[in-house]
Structures are given as structure tokens and as C-alpha cells.
């Protein structure tokens, strides 16, 4: 049953009229924008840099107008993407149009378009036909939902319309039974990818919507199979939280932690497209460097993984991975906690604070405050508080000292008076000198006390964090006493040598960033405000210690954590179990959600990738593809190296003929990428980009990229290079690298090998 022609005409007319209204509103806003821009300039000149209520008000209005101008500009081509018909109890049925931004007609006091994040819009994503409800700020609103209509917009016009319940296909999606596939979603997914990740407000699915709108102050852990949209969901959740908790959430106080700079560039358009700006986006390494305020080269986790992949010394690999695992464990955090107590005890080996031979404050008092009374504060903060406390007590302490001075000099005078060896005249002379000395001492007491206090706290310096960390490893007796023989001696020796070697080279290993940052937080406290919300992407590659640290800098455990254990290429140190993460880091207070529906790749591509996933034996639910069929992945045997370029060029031609654009040749490691790039640069008919470990932004059209750099990225077509048995072996790391590589393609996939195809694809 199709949508009636009359309805189609009405909707297209409504769409056209809404666009006309937006154009009119946009002109009004532009005029207002120009007016306030001139007004602010004039007020700044007239105020001469002094405070002005008029200027402050004008700036606030200008900021509001600027945001509205962006909304109406974004809405020009597509004011809305959906319509719902809802009849609230005891009211008439109404039609509501839902768009990326809420648009209001202030003259008519009418909401023309409902923001997708508004409570009412939840009916579009999760409401059921018939009796339905949504949660509003005033409480639950009940009523009847009678229509969900979706609009596919192309070139600023409605191209197609889909009504839920009419334009759905009943298809087999899994062995568990039948599932409904949204035809609107299917048509959307068949489009070619853009250069960067896009917002998906029009196609958010019910299970995704529930995550987006979930309670803020509790960590949400999302296990999402490749292509399940977990990254997109996490970013849309940020946009929702900022909209819903606008009084609490400040964009600059929200953090997105991504696996690498390339990925940050890839997702950089999503939040601005949703009207969200100034959200802090960092790699984990950059975040730690920023907190620590250090300079110098960091050996990133990607560089270290590249070393592991390319290293042929199995013994060295064992030490590298074991060291990473130890430093990323909560056991190592416990070692650092014991070391901190040791350093604190050592740090209180201080003398009394003296002035003029009198004790102003005792070392016992210093220790009591530092070790007991202020133990809940970071060490630096403790010292600052002790200094403030002593300064506040100075008046009383000086008064006490004055009494002591009076008493001591009184005794001296008494002794002189009772001394018969002096004449009376001599006694008077000596007593006058004693009084002068006493008065001079009392007079200088305040300045000398202030100086003594200042000198004490200047000498009682903050610890050198890197030196303290280095000392832990280099003082063997201390290390063994604190580590309690948890770390084998040979591994300890390797870790010490590695740390000292890096120090000589003036580099910091990314594995040392977490312990160093943790020490800084413990000794100096968080130098920036805690983040209102943190999104952690590709979380399976973070260690438990890293996740603990991120939680330490979040407010109220407000975190969205997304990842896929099947893509855990840092499995030697990363998270092996989401339950363990919830238990050990969040103390059982976390929500776990699994997303298995894959929206990225065709059925054929997902089915091949799932073969590798099954061999990982992680007992994860295999990705279930949306019913979108395509060509079977082409497995190509390369006769010789001389044929590689012609085969790759023919693949590019085939991809272009199918009206697709972005192609990635995925090599296992960076060395293979470099070798292939040299050849293609000379002999290929097409231009290519080589992606290195520090890449910040790229053109996605034709590139050569190592497998571990593709995390989170997607392409119209991929070429898995050298998919040999000897290149992808039957080990945990190779299984995960290959699974990552196989799940990047949206439409077309090609697998090249020369000798024998890896058994992982059998």
C-alpha cells in the first residue's frame, strides 16, 4: 500500500512553504545580526574598555542571533526529515514535523519544526502505534500515535516518502527469527559515503535512541559490533545531553577521547552539524600530556603496536607486551598507591620551623596535618592548606612567642639583679641593654616569622614527578619492597632499562603516561575542572588503569564508553571483559548495552568478516547486517608482484564504474604500506595517499593505510592487501587486525593474496 498521491502533493507543498518561511526568517536574522554587530562595535568604542550593561546585553543577544542564524542556514535545504501524528488525551490530533533543529515562528507563537532531541520527538524514534506516551519536563504525556512518516530529501526537495508500517520489508535478519527492515534506512545506507562521518538524526534506530536519551550520571558501556553506529550514537548522545541539560553542560567542559588524530578529523563534522561547538576532542596521549604539561616526543600506542607487529624477536615481543600489560593494570595502580604513601612519609622528614631560636611550628604538627588531618587532599594542595593554616595562626603564635621572650628575658633580668658581683650602675646598664635586646627581638618577630615560614615552604618543594617515577624503578630495594614480588625480576629489569633508555632519548612511552598522570593527580590534584561528560571511543583498546584515570576526571561517573572486543587489537593490555570493567573501575555501577545490528556493510561483507570473529572465540554476538545485498567479496590470487599494480588499478576502475568513490588499500602494517606506496606512486594510473601513524587529516578517495589505523573509519570499497597465511596467522592479534580490516567496506571488498590465502577466511 503506497502513500496516496493527494498526500504526496500536500507534503511537497508543505515542505515548499516551510522553506519559503525559513528564507524569510533567515533574512530577518541576517539583518538583526548585522544590526547587533554594528551596535557592539559602537558600544565598545563609546565604553572605552570599561564595563557596560548595554554592551553586555548586546553581546548576549548577538550570541543568540548567531546560533539561530546557523540553525536556519542548516535548515534551508532540509527543514525536517519526519512527521508524526499524535493526539494527546482530551485534545485534537496534531501533526508535528521533526528536524535537526527546532524552529519557532515567534509572530504566530508556533513551533514549526520540533528539535529531534525534544521529548516529543522521542515518539518518532521509540513510540509505538496506538496508545503511546513520552516523558516531558512536566511529566508523562499520554495519547495516541497514528503516523510516522519519513522524508528522503535530495537537492532541497522531497524525493521519496516512507510511512512506517507501509514501507517496511519483512526479511530474515538472523537465525533467531524475522525482523523488520526500514526501507527508508535501507535506501539511505545504499548511498556512497562522504569524506567524513555524518549525523544520522533521520535514521536513528530504537535501540540507538534509548542509548542517546539514557540517564546522564551513570557510565554506559556499549559493546557494538563493527558498523553498529556506536561512535555516531555516542556523538549524538553528547548533542542530546547538551540540549537537555543546557544549564549544566557547557560544551568546553565535555570531552571526546578518540584513538588517533585521523579519527578525530573523520568525526569532526558531526557535532558542528548538530549545532554543538567547542567540545574538547583529544587522543588519550594528548590529554595526559596536557594534564602533565610536559613537552617532548611521545611513543604513541600505534607506534608501539607497529613495533610489535613488525618485530621478529618473539622474546622481545613478550617483554614489550608484558610491560604494557603491567603498567595498564589496576595492580600497578596499587603499587603506585603504596609508593605514594612511601613518598609522603619521606616528604614529612622536616625540621621544626624556628625563629629567633624559638619554635614557631613543630615538625610533629606539620606531620599530623600532612599525614592525618589533610590526607584526603593531593599533596600539593595539602602543603598549600598547611601554609594557609599556619599563616592564619601566626598572630596567635607570635603572641605566644612574645610571652616566652618576656619570660626568658625576665629571668635574665632577675639573674642580673641578684648578681652581687656587679655594681648597681653596671646592673642598670646591663638591664637596659637586655630590655633593648628584648624589645628589638619582639619588634622583628613578625617579619622574621613570616620569612621563616616562607623559607620552610620554599624548601618543602613539590616532588619532581618524573624523577620520583624513575626512582621507583631505579631503587631496587624500594621497588621490591613496594611491588611485593608481583612483577617477575626479569620483567622488572626490562621495564627499568626501557624507562632509562627512553629518558636518555628524551621520549616518553605512552605506557608511562597513565602512571605519570596518576601521580600528578595524586600529588597536585586535577589542574582543570572535571569534565561534565566524557565519551571514550574504541574503549576496548584502553587498559583498566586508563579507564580508571578517565573516570577520575569525570563528574558523577558521567561517561559514554563504546567499543568492540572483537576489534581489540591491543588485547595484550586492553579490556578483555566489560563486566570486569564495571566491577573494577565503576564498582558495579554501570549499564552494559550490546548493539549487534550492523548498518555499514552489505550482508556478503559482514558474513565473511564474521568467519574471523568466530575464530576469536570471544563468544560475542556476530554482527547482524541490515538486509542490504551487494557483490560477494572478491578473492583475487595475484600471479606475481608485477601484476599487483594492474590488479589494483582495475579494481579502482570497477569501483568508479559502480559510482563509488572512496577506496582504501589496507595493509597489515606500516612497512607494507610504504613499500606498496613506492610501487603505486611510480606505476599506478591513479594518485595515492600514504597514511602514517601521526596523520591528522586525509582525503578519503584513494589511500594506503595500515590495518590498525582504520579503526572507526569506513570506505565505499576496500582492498585487503597480502591476505596471506604467513601475513595473517592463527593468533589473537592477527585475527583482530584482519577482522578490523574486513569490516571497513560499505559496498565492495577485494582480497588479494599471492601464495596461500589465510586460513582465517576458511
XYZ file of C-alpha atoms in Angstrom:
762
model
C 0.000 0.000 0.000
C 1.625 3.267 -1.149
C 1.146 6.779 0.189
C -1.788 8.382 -1.617
C -0.955 10.835 -4.387
C -3.017 13.567 -2.726
C -0.978 13.146 0.465
C 2.251 13.349 -1.522
C 1.170 16.638 -3.127
C 0.200 18.079 0.274
C 3.514 17.122 1.828
C 5.538 18.603 -1.022
C 3.521 21.834 -0.779
C 4.041 21.965 2.995
C 7.785 21.376 2.512
C 7.998 24.167 -0.069
C 6.085 26.646 2.130
C 8.276 25.812 5.134
C 11.388 26.518 3.075
C 9.925 29.868 1.989
C 9.224 30.757 5.627
C 12.787 29.791 6.577
C 14.187 32.029 3.812
C 12.157 34.946 5.186
C 13.270 34.254 8.758
C 16.865 33.940 7.613
C 16.769 37.415 6.024
C 15.310 38.859 9.263
C 18.044 37.181 11.294
C 20.764 38.414 8.930
C 19.508 41.975 9.352
C 19.410 41.515 13.126
C 22.909 40.018 13.037
C 24.285 42.998 11.088
C 22.475 45.458 13.379
C 23.922 43.987 16.564
C 27.370 43.591 15.038
C 27.403 47.346 14.354
C 25.850 48.118 17.752
C 28.512 46.127 19.616
C 31.285 47.858 17.668
C 29.791 51.264 18.535
C 29.290 50.406 22.222
C 32.883 49.133 22.518
C 34.178 52.471 21.213
C 31.930 54.552 23.472
C 32.642 52.481 26.607
C 36.399 52.796 26.116
C 37.047 49.356 27.582
C 35.038 49.968 30.774
C 32.121 47.815 31.956
C 28.838 48.483 30.171
C 25.428 46.863 30.818
C 24.301 47.833 27.319
C 27.352 46.186 25.744
C 26.908 43.002 27.795
C 23.230 42.761 26.808
C 24.018 43.423 23.132
C 26.679 40.683 23.153
C 24.235 38.166 24.644
C 21.609 38.989 22.026
C 24.249 38.780 19.294
C 25.319 35.333 20.519
C 21.701 34.142 20.489
C 21.131 35.551 16.982
C 24.337 33.910 15.709
C 23.190 30.486 16.931
C 19.752 30.972 15.368
C 21.330 32.100 12.115
C 23.283 28.841 11.972
C 20.134 26.790 12.643
C 18.145 28.461 9.869
C 21.065 28.242 7.446
C 21.379 24.496 8.116
C 17.612 24.071 7.749
C 17.360 25.804 4.373
C 17.857 22.661 2.285
C 16.083 20.266 4.640
C 13.834 21.853 7.280
C 12.727 18.468 8.582
C 13.035 14.759 7.876
C 9.963 13.273 9.549
C 6.381 13.798 10.620
C 4.398 12.218 13.424
C 0.676 12.459 14.104
C -0.141 12.367 17.802
C -3.364 13.027 19.680
C -2.829 13.963 23.277
C -5.594 12.851 25.666
C -8.649 15.106 25.544
C -7.187 17.070 22.630
C -7.367 17.070 18.853
C -4.845 15.126 16.784
C -1.859 17.203 15.594
C 0.886 16.764 13.032
C 4.440 17.503 14.196
C 7.418 17.862 11.868
C 10.810 16.821 13.228
C 14.140 18.250 12.090
C 17.754 18.630 13.084
C 16.918 21.927 14.814
C 13.824 23.320 16.490
C 12.392 26.272 14.530
C 9.839 28.678 16.046
C 7.549 31.205 14.432
C 7.629 33.877 17.135
C 4.957 36.010 15.459
C 2.466 33.126 15.391
C 3.744 31.594 18.661
C 4.037 28.305 16.789
C 6.673 25.596 16.787
C 7.147 24.977 13.058
C 9.755 22.237 13.433
C 10.430 20.105 16.538
C 14.077 19.512 17.509
C 14.974 15.806 17.213
C 16.181 15.895 20.821
C 12.915 17.257 22.220
C 10.848 14.889 24.436
C 8.003 14.814 21.882
C 10.399 13.665 19.125
C 11.064 10.513 21.140
C 7.760 9.218 19.718
C 9.312 9.191 16.250
C 12.235 7.054 17.361
C 10.718 4.793 20.017
C 6.951 5.330 20.079
C 4.562 2.537 19.137
C 1.382 2.942 17.126
C -1.831 3.293 19.115
C -1.617 4.133 22.795
C 1.731 5.793 23.377
C 3.432 8.349 25.615
C 6.506 10.482 26.082
C 8.248 11.986 29.102
C 8.087 15.781 29.228
C 9.563 18.108 31.887
C 6.030 18.384 33.287
C 5.586 14.617 33.469
C 4.291 11.770 31.308
C 2.136 12.815 28.345
C -0.197 10.054 27.120
C -2.059 9.870 23.852
C -2.394 8.061 20.541
C 0.312 7.845 17.867
C -1.215 7.297 14.419
C 1.547 8.133 11.910
C 5.329 8.041 11.454
C 6.355 9.469 8.093
C 9.917 9.840 6.800
C 11.124 12.102 4.013
C 14.087 11.407 1.763
C 15.320 14.818 0.621
C 17.561 15.345 -2.400
C 18.661 18.689 -3.829
C 16.367 20.568 -1.462
C 13.201 18.700 -2.445
C 11.310 15.669 -1.181
C 12.392 12.777 -3.398
C 10.543 9.967 -1.621
C 8.272 9.409 1.380
C 8.018 6.376 3.631
C 5.364 5.572 6.198
C 6.388 3.192 8.951
C 4.228 0.069 8.708
C 3.717 0.615 4.981
C 7.252 0.903 3.617
C 8.839 -1.846 5.688
C 10.172 -5.097 4.326
C 9.839 -8.278 6.381
C 13.129 -10.065 5.952
C 15.189 -12.736 7.607
C 17.962 -10.949 9.531
C 19.226 -13.650 11.845
C 18.846 -17.266 12.818
C 16.639 -16.152 15.675
C 13.683 -15.188 13.522
C 12.198 -12.457 11.379
C 12.990 -8.783 11.687
C 11.646 -5.582 10.196
C 13.971 -3.581 7.985
C 13.114 0.051 7.369
C 13.080 0.715 3.618
C 13.964 4.363 4.310
C 17.039 3.215 6.247
C 17.957 0.759 3.500
C 17.822 3.456 0.792
C 19.911 5.804 2.962
C 22.601 3.185 3.608
C 22.993 2.436 -0.097
C 24.348 5.925 -0.730
C 28.075 6.487 -1.117
C 29.949 7.674 1.929
C 31.019 11.276 2.366
C 34.560 12.267 3.288
C 33.654 12.478 6.959
C 31.213 10.861 9.350
C 27.713 12.306 9.045
C 24.934 12.891 11.527
C 22.123 10.315 11.355
C 19.248 12.113 13.090
C 16.816 10.913 10.416
C 17.712 7.222 10.764
C 18.390 6.732 14.476
C 17.013 3.325 15.411
C 15.016 2.481 18.543
C 17.872 0.742 20.368
C 20.230 3.608 19.471
C 17.701 6.189 20.622
C 17.445 4.564 24.045
C 21.195 4.938 24.481
C 21.182 8.546 23.295
C 18.489 9.515 25.818
C 19.758 7.417 28.738
C 20.366 8.799 32.244
C 23.398 11.098 32.382
C 25.145 10.388 35.689
C 25.999 6.761 35.174
C 28.570 5.142 32.901
C 27.102 3.445 29.830
C 29.226 0.731 28.252
C 28.241 -0.127 24.680
C 29.550 -3.294 23.053
C 28.878 -2.580 19.405
C 29.778 -4.848 16.524
C 31.575 -3.322 13.543
C 29.284 -0.891 11.729
C 26.677 -0.766 14.516
C 26.921 3.025 14.633
C 28.294 3.118 18.178
C 30.524 6.148 17.517
C 27.682 8.026 15.861
C 25.343 7.146 18.729
C 27.879 8.385 21.295
C 28.265 11.738 19.497
C 24.507 12.158 19.134
C 24.209 11.391 22.843
C 26.523 14.347 23.508
C 24.313 16.607 21.392
C 21.250 15.343 23.278
C 22.845 15.901 26.707
C 23.880 19.453 25.803
C 20.328 20.185 24.598
C 18.609 18.552 27.591
C 20.961 19.733 30.339
C 21.836 23.108 28.842
C 22.127 24.692 32.300
C 24.687 22.093 33.392
C 26.513 21.013 30.256
C 28.998 23.520 28.894
C 30.442 22.477 25.562
C 34.002 23.249 26.626
C 33.600 21.019 29.655
C 32.782 17.917 27.630
C 35.459 15.560 26.320
C 35.661 13.120 23.418
C 38.616 10.716 23.631
C 39.414 9.129 20.261
C 42.018 6.539 19.160
C 44.091 8.837 16.934
C 44.170 12.242 15.246
C 42.988 10.805 11.950
C 39.823 9.531 13.611
C 39.281 12.919 15.284
C 39.364 14.547 11.852
C 36.955 11.937 10.485
C 34.327 12.675 13.164
C 34.977 16.437 13.278
C 31.857 17.445 11.311
C 29.244 15.521 13.312
C 28.898 17.770 16.367
C 29.054 21.121 14.484
C 26.391 19.783 12.101
C 24.227 19.201 15.174
C 24.836 22.729 16.440
C 27.407 21.701 19.061
C 30.700 23.598 19.154
C 33.864 23.800 21.273
C 33.657 20.247 22.597
C 37.144 19.164 23.621
C 38.361 16.330 21.385
C 41.672 14.635 22.147
C 43.584 11.427 21.864
C 44.343 9.851 25.236
C 48.042 10.639 24.841
C 47.332 14.314 24.115
C 45.060 14.525 27.144
C 47.739 13.150 29.503
C 50.414 15.442 28.037
C 48.076 18.398 28.545
C 47.360 17.478 32.185
C 51.052 16.897 32.905
C 52.176 19.997 30.990
C 55.163 18.187 29.501
C 56.899 18.649 26.185
C 58.745 16.161 24.069
C 58.106 13.191 21.838
C 55.603 10.564 22.877
C 55.873 6.983 21.616
C 52.181 6.519 20.800
C 50.291 3.265 21.220
C 50.020 2.963 17.421
C 53.800 3.292 17.025
C 54.318 0.665 19.705
C 51.800 -1.691 18.092
C 53.605 -1.215 14.792
C 56.843 -2.288 16.523
C 55.136 -5.395 17.893
C 53.645 -6.355 14.526
C 56.940 -5.943 12.695
C 59.245 -7.373 15.387
C 60.554 -10.877 14.626
C 62.059 -11.475 18.086
C 59.341 -13.354 19.997
C 61.182 -12.887 23.307
C 61.292 -9.112 22.857
C 57.596 -9.070 21.919
C 56.857 -10.944 25.149
C 58.639 -8.287 27.239
C 57.094 -5.332 25.360
C 53.551 -6.682 25.741
C 54.061 -7.827 29.346
C 55.401 -4.410 30.325
C 52.390 -2.727 28.692
C 50.008 -5.093 30.440
C 51.559 -4.464 33.871
C 51.608 -0.672 33.517
C 47.985 -0.689 32.355
C 46.741 -2.851 35.218
C 44.977 -1.829 38.413
C 47.603 -3.931 40.204
C 50.198 -1.377 39.062
C 47.902 1.387 40.330
C 48.003 -0.355 43.733
C 51.812 -0.410 43.555
C 51.784 3.332 42.850
C 49.376 3.900 45.768
C 51.861 2.183 48.103
C 54.700 4.187 46.576
C 52.747 7.400 47.129
C 52.433 6.577 50.835
C 56.173 5.896 50.932
C 56.915 9.246 49.255
C 54.521 11.058 51.590
C 56.216 9.591 54.654
C 59.594 10.570 53.239
C 58.245 14.012 52.388
C 57.444 14.714 56.066
C 61.031 14.303 57.221
C 61.175 18.007 58.098
C 62.596 20.083 60.951
C 60.739 22.420 63.323
C 60.056 25.890 61.957
C 62.167 28.183 64.156
C 62.518 31.922 64.551
C 64.982 33.723 66.825
C 65.788 30.396 68.483
C 62.126 29.744 69.304
C 59.893 27.038 67.735
C 57.142 28.668 65.703
C 55.557 25.378 64.483
C 56.753 21.879 65.351
C 57.604 19.192 62.809
C 55.131 16.994 64.706
C 52.358 19.473 63.880
C 53.380 19.501 60.218
C 53.288 15.697 60.052
C 49.913 15.474 61.795
C 48.309 17.861 59.319
C 50.008 16.300 56.274
C 49.597 12.599 57.078
C 46.318 12.590 59.008
C 44.111 15.680 59.003
C 44.527 16.598 55.314
C 45.180 13.134 53.904
C 42.103 13.414 51.639
C 43.764 16.192 49.612
C 46.508 15.931 46.955
C 49.984 16.523 48.389
C 50.487 19.941 46.790
C 47.085 21.071 47.982
C 47.906 19.778 51.470
C 51.052 21.887 51.589
C 49.120 24.933 50.391
C 46.462 24.356 53.050
C 49.067 23.853 55.797
C 50.731 27.105 54.738
C 47.391 28.938 54.835
C 46.604 27.406 58.215
C 49.973 28.429 59.657
C 49.583 31.952 58.250
C 46.172 32.219 59.909
C 47.726 31.124 63.248
C 50.706 33.488 63.008
C 49.140 36.250 65.084
C 48.495 33.886 67.978
C 51.840 32.093 67.603
C 53.713 35.425 67.678
C 51.774 36.423 70.776
C 52.816 33.126 72.422
C 56.432 33.739 71.439
C 56.308 37.268 72.816
C 55.232 35.813 76.163
C 58.107 33.337 76.021
C 60.543 36.135 75.189
C 59.205 38.211 78.050
C 59.571 35.228 80.353
C 63.111 34.388 79.197
C 64.330 37.981 79.424
C 62.551 38.390 82.758
C 64.655 35.533 84.089
C 67.804 37.187 82.713
C 66.962 40.452 84.445
C 66.249 38.645 87.706
C 69.656 36.925 87.466
C 71.398 40.265 86.918
C 69.592 41.876 89.817
C 70.592 39.052 92.155
C 74.187 39.065 90.946
C 76.275 40.868 93.618
C 79.430 40.921 91.502
C 78.092 43.950 89.556
C 77.740 47.458 90.867
C 74.271 48.993 90.820
C 75.282 51.277 87.972
C 76.592 48.336 85.966
C 73.410 46.363 86.680
C 71.275 49.248 85.357
C 73.388 49.402 82.182
C 73.119 45.630 81.593
C 69.374 45.573 82.329
C 68.760 48.471 79.904
C 70.649 46.519 77.194
C 68.611 43.399 77.972
C 65.370 45.388 77.674
C 66.554 46.872 74.357
C 67.502 43.417 73.077
C 64.135 42.028 74.173
C 62.200 44.865 72.548
C 64.213 44.557 69.320
C 63.579 40.814 69.212
C 59.848 41.309 69.776
C 59.775 44.101 67.189
C 61.370 41.927 64.452
C 59.461 38.825 65.452
C 56.678 39.243 62.878
C 58.934 39.830 59.871
C 61.341 37.066 60.902
C 58.434 34.646 61.440
C 56.998 35.449 58.006
C 60.431 34.934 56.457
C 60.976 31.628 58.294
C 57.563 30.339 57.157
C 58.218 31.332 53.563
C 61.647 29.685 53.561
C 60.222 26.492 55.028
C 57.574 26.089 52.320
C 60.008 27.126 49.592
C 62.373 24.378 50.677
C 59.479 21.922 51.146
C 59.083 21.728 47.375
C 56.658 19.655 45.340
C 58.036 16.375 44.144
C 59.585 16.045 40.699
C 57.067 13.564 39.301
C 59.197 12.061 36.541
C 62.195 11.737 38.856
C 60.014 10.126 41.541
C 58.611 7.691 38.959
C 62.097 6.921 37.689
C 63.364 6.477 41.264
C 60.723 3.811 41.869
C 62.339 1.610 39.199
C 65.940 2.566 39.857
C 65.915 1.957 43.606
C 65.728 -1.832 43.510
C 65.204 -2.234 47.251
C 62.307 0.223 47.302
C 60.735 -1.326 44.198
C 60.883 -4.871 45.546
C 59.542 -3.776 48.917
C 56.611 -1.908 47.336
C 55.876 -4.287 44.432
C 55.773 -7.279 46.829
C 57.309 -9.627 44.220
C 54.221 -9.272 41.996
C 56.391 -8.433 38.978
C 58.952 -11.092 37.918
C 62.547 -9.973 38.288
C 63.445 -10.237 34.573
C 60.399 -8.198 33.584
C 61.251 -5.590 36.235
C 64.810 -5.350 34.854
C 63.426 -4.883 31.316
C 60.982 -2.164 32.476
C 63.792 -0.309 34.274
C 66.126 -0.459 31.281
C 63.369 0.632 28.900
C 62.459 3.621 31.106
C 66.100 4.736 31.430
C 66.690 4.300 27.684
C 63.657 6.476 26.909
C 64.843 9.083 29.413
C 68.216 9.272 27.667
C 66.455 9.678 24.319
C 64.112 12.314 25.867
C 60.984 10.427 24.875
C 58.065 9.164 26.940
C 56.414 5.841 26.236
C 52.609 6.083 26.070
C 52.504 3.218 28.593
C 54.162 5.522 31.153
C 51.715 8.380 30.599
C 48.972 6.875 32.757
C 51.180 6.204 35.819
C 52.796 9.644 35.498
C 49.448 11.409 35.110
C 48.041 9.443 38.040
C 50.975 10.556 40.209
C 50.374 14.164 39.181
C 46.676 13.966 40.061
C 47.512 12.403 43.423
C 50.230 14.923 44.286
C 48.877 18.066 42.633
C 45.190 17.375 42.050
C 43.258 17.957 38.853
C 44.541 21.231 37.448
C 41.381 21.663 35.353
C 37.717 21.295 36.251
C 36.338 17.786 35.981
C 34.512 17.062 32.740
C 30.717 17.023 32.906
C 30.679 14.124 30.434
C 33.318 12.024 28.685
C 32.914 9.897 25.556
C 35.545 7.178 25.104
C 35.650 5.606 21.651
C 37.353 2.295 20.785
C 37.383 1.687 24.536
C 38.382 -1.960 24.185
C 41.915 -0.751 23.407
C 42.274 1.099 26.708
C 43.710 -0.509 29.813
C 41.758 -0.758 33.070
C 44.137 1.788 34.599
C 43.491 4.225 31.730
C 39.743 3.871 32.192
C 40.161 4.414 35.933
C 42.078 7.633 35.233
C 39.426 8.908 32.800
C 36.730 8.225 35.367
C 38.782 10.216 37.908
C 38.473 13.339 35.746
C 34.737 12.936 35.062
C 31.949 14.294 37.229
C 29.482 11.835 38.723
C 30.773 8.917 36.597
C 29.145 10.584 33.591
C 30.686 8.607 30.726
C 29.673 7.004 27.448
C 32.063 4.160 26.646
C 31.855 2.480 23.255
C 33.901 -0.342 21.830
C 34.041 -3.805 20.322
C 36.047 -6.581 21.958
C 36.245 -8.238 18.545
C 38.353 -5.298 17.351
C 40.610 -5.280 20.427
C 43.943 -5.077 18.633
C 45.669 -4.042 21.866
C 44.345 -7.157 23.582
C 47.680 -7.700 25.368
C 46.881 -4.690 27.571
C 43.314 -3.670 26.705
C 39.957 -4.521 28.209
C 39.095 -8.198 27.974
C 35.705 -8.049 29.664
C 33.159 -5.259 30.015
C 31.871 -6.884 33.213
C 35.341 -6.695 34.727
C 35.496 -3.001 33.768
C 32.174 -2.345 35.511
C 33.262 -4.279 38.597
C 36.810 -2.960 38.960
C 36.532 0.650 37.782
C 32.888 1.600 38.327
C 32.252 -0.564 41.414
C 29.337 -2.422 39.855
C 27.581 0.843 38.936
C 27.426 0.798 35.141
C 24.959 -0.007 32.374
C 26.008 -2.520 29.713
C 24.290 -2.489 26.321
C 25.027 -4.634 23.272
C 24.456 -3.453 19.692
C 24.744 -6.243 17.146
C 22.867 -4.766 14.169
C 25.372 -3.578 11.559
C 24.437 -0.648 9.329
C 27.731 -0.279 7.483
C 28.404 -3.228 5.219
C 26.421 -5.495 2.929
C 25.289 -8.946 4.049
C 28.039 -10.554 1.982
C 30.848 -8.470 3.529
C 29.594 -9.000 7.099
C 29.226 -12.754 6.597
C 32.868 -13.030 5.534
C 34.092 -10.877 8.462
C 32.045 -12.967 10.911
C 34.119 -16.021 9.962
C 37.140 -14.320 11.506
C 35.123 -13.096 14.500
C 34.009 -16.646 15.281
C 37.645 -17.804 15.270
C 38.418 -15.267 18.021
C 36.264 -17.359 20.403
C 35.187 -14.312 22.406
C 31.575 -15.532 22.456
C 30.361 -12.214 21.040
C 27.106 -11.963 19.110
C 28.150 -11.799 15.434
C 27.259 -8.614 13.554
C 23.781 -8.863 12.024
C 23.651 -6.878 8.774
C 20.696 -4.789 7.695
C 19.246 -6.546 4.643
C 21.365 -4.826 2.025
C 22.865 -7.177 -0.506
C 25.796 -6.496 -2.778
C 28.594 -8.243 -4.612
C 30.394 -11.068 -2.854
C 33.872 -10.028 -1.666
C 36.274 -10.841 -4.496
C 39.204 -13.030 -3.511
C 41.976 -12.414 -6.051
C 45.087 -14.583 -6.395
C 47.959 -12.424 -7.643
C 50.205 -14.348 -10.081
C 53.280 -12.240 -9.210
C 54.327 -8.890 -7.784
C 54.422 -7.498 -11.313
C 50.656 -7.930 -11.571
C 49.732 -6.080 -8.338
C 49.507 -2.590 -9.809
C 47.376 -3.601 -12.795
C 45.014 -5.557 -10.497
C 44.652 -2.610 -8.096
C 44.083 -0.186 -10.985
C 41.405 -2.439 -12.468
C 39.675 -2.550 -9.070
C 39.673 1.275 -8.921
C 38.137 1.409 -12.376
C 35.447 -1.095 -11.378
C 34.639 0.873 -8.212
C 34.266 4.098 -10.188
C 32.048 2.375 -12.759
C 29.746 1.423 -9.879
C 29.525 5.140 -8.971
C 31.503 4.683 -5.756
C 34.443 6.838 -4.782
C 36.479 6.169 -1.651
C 38.897 3.230 -1.765
C 41.386 2.099 0.880
C 44.151 -0.410 0.363
C 44.568 -1.891 3.835
C 47.951 -3.399 4.647
C 48.670 -5.207 7.869
C 51.471 -2.858 8.963
C 53.054 0.441 8.027
C 56.164 -1.091 6.423
C 53.968 -2.896 3.895
C 52.117 0.383 3.259
C 55.378 2.203 2.495
C 56.576 -0.494 0.103
C 53.284 -0.567 -1.773
C 53.108 3.227 -1.907
C 56.532 3.382 -3.592
C 55.339 0.995 -6.295
C 51.914 2.589 -6.850
C 53.388 6.109 -6.925
C 55.546 5.084 -9.879
C 53.316 2.689 -11.803
C 49.646 3.262 -10.944
C 47.365 5.307 -13.200
C 45.864 6.874 -10.069
C 47.236 9.124 -7.335
C 47.519 7.698 -3.826
C 47.899 8.951 -0.253
C 50.011 7.095 2.300
C 48.565 7.309 5.817
C 51.181 7.328 8.570
C 50.904 6.921 12.332
C 50.645 10.659 13.025
C 48.221 11.586 10.224
C 45.777 14.345 11.225
C 43.538 14.595 8.165
C 43.219 12.875 4.819
C 41.409 12.789 1.536
C 39.439 9.546 1.715
C 39.322 8.968 -2.045
C 42.340 6.645 -2.572
C 44.639 5.805 0.267
C 47.021 3.179 1.607
C 46.602 2.634 5.325
C 47.798 0.159 7.996
C 45.080 -2.062 9.463
C 45.306 -0.627 12.981
C 44.737 2.933 11.690
C 41.375 2.077 10.100
C 39.536 1.715 13.416
C 36.200 3.544 13.179
C 36.714 4.546 9.530
C 34.663 3.358 6.581
C 35.081 3.398 2.806
C 32.976 2.627 -0.244
C 35.458 -0.106 -1.143
C 38.469 -1.757 0.494
C 41.335 -3.856 -0.815
C 42.817 -6.195 1.802
C 46.435 -6.437 0.722
C 48.640 -9.546 1.148
C 45.961 -11.597 2.853
C 48.421 -14.477 3.068
C 48.654 -17.304 5.556
C 52.116 -16.064 6.569
C 50.841 -12.490 6.979
C 47.656 -13.229 8.948
C 48.406 -16.155 11.241
C 46.218 -18.042 13.677
C 46.960 -15.793 16.671
C 44.850 -13.321 18.653
C 46.397 -10.152 17.232
C 46.194 -11.220 13.569
C 42.578 -12.362 13.980
C 41.594 -8.972 15.322
C 43.594 -6.967 12.786
C 42.016 -8.911 9.932
C 38.523 -8.547 11.413
C 39.034 -4.775 11.646
C 40.249 -4.630 8.035
C 37.350 -6.741 6.734
C 34.690 -4.547 8.361
C 35.639 -1.178 6.821
C 33.873 -1.508 3.446
C 30.332 -0.261 2.865
C 29.722 -1.717 -0.595
C 32.673 -3.505 -2.197
C 35.510 -5.622 -0.854
C 38.532 -7.141 -2.571
C 41.017 -9.567 -1.014
C 44.444 -10.030 -2.599
C 46.922 -12.814 -1.905
C 49.900 -14.355 -3.726
C 50.770 -17.767 -2.293
C 48.209 -19.239 0.072
C 45.124 -17.471 1.397
C 44.990 -17.133 5.178
C 43.128 -19.991 6.861
C 41.267 -17.391 8.938
C 38.901 -16.950 5.967
C 38.062 -20.633 5.674
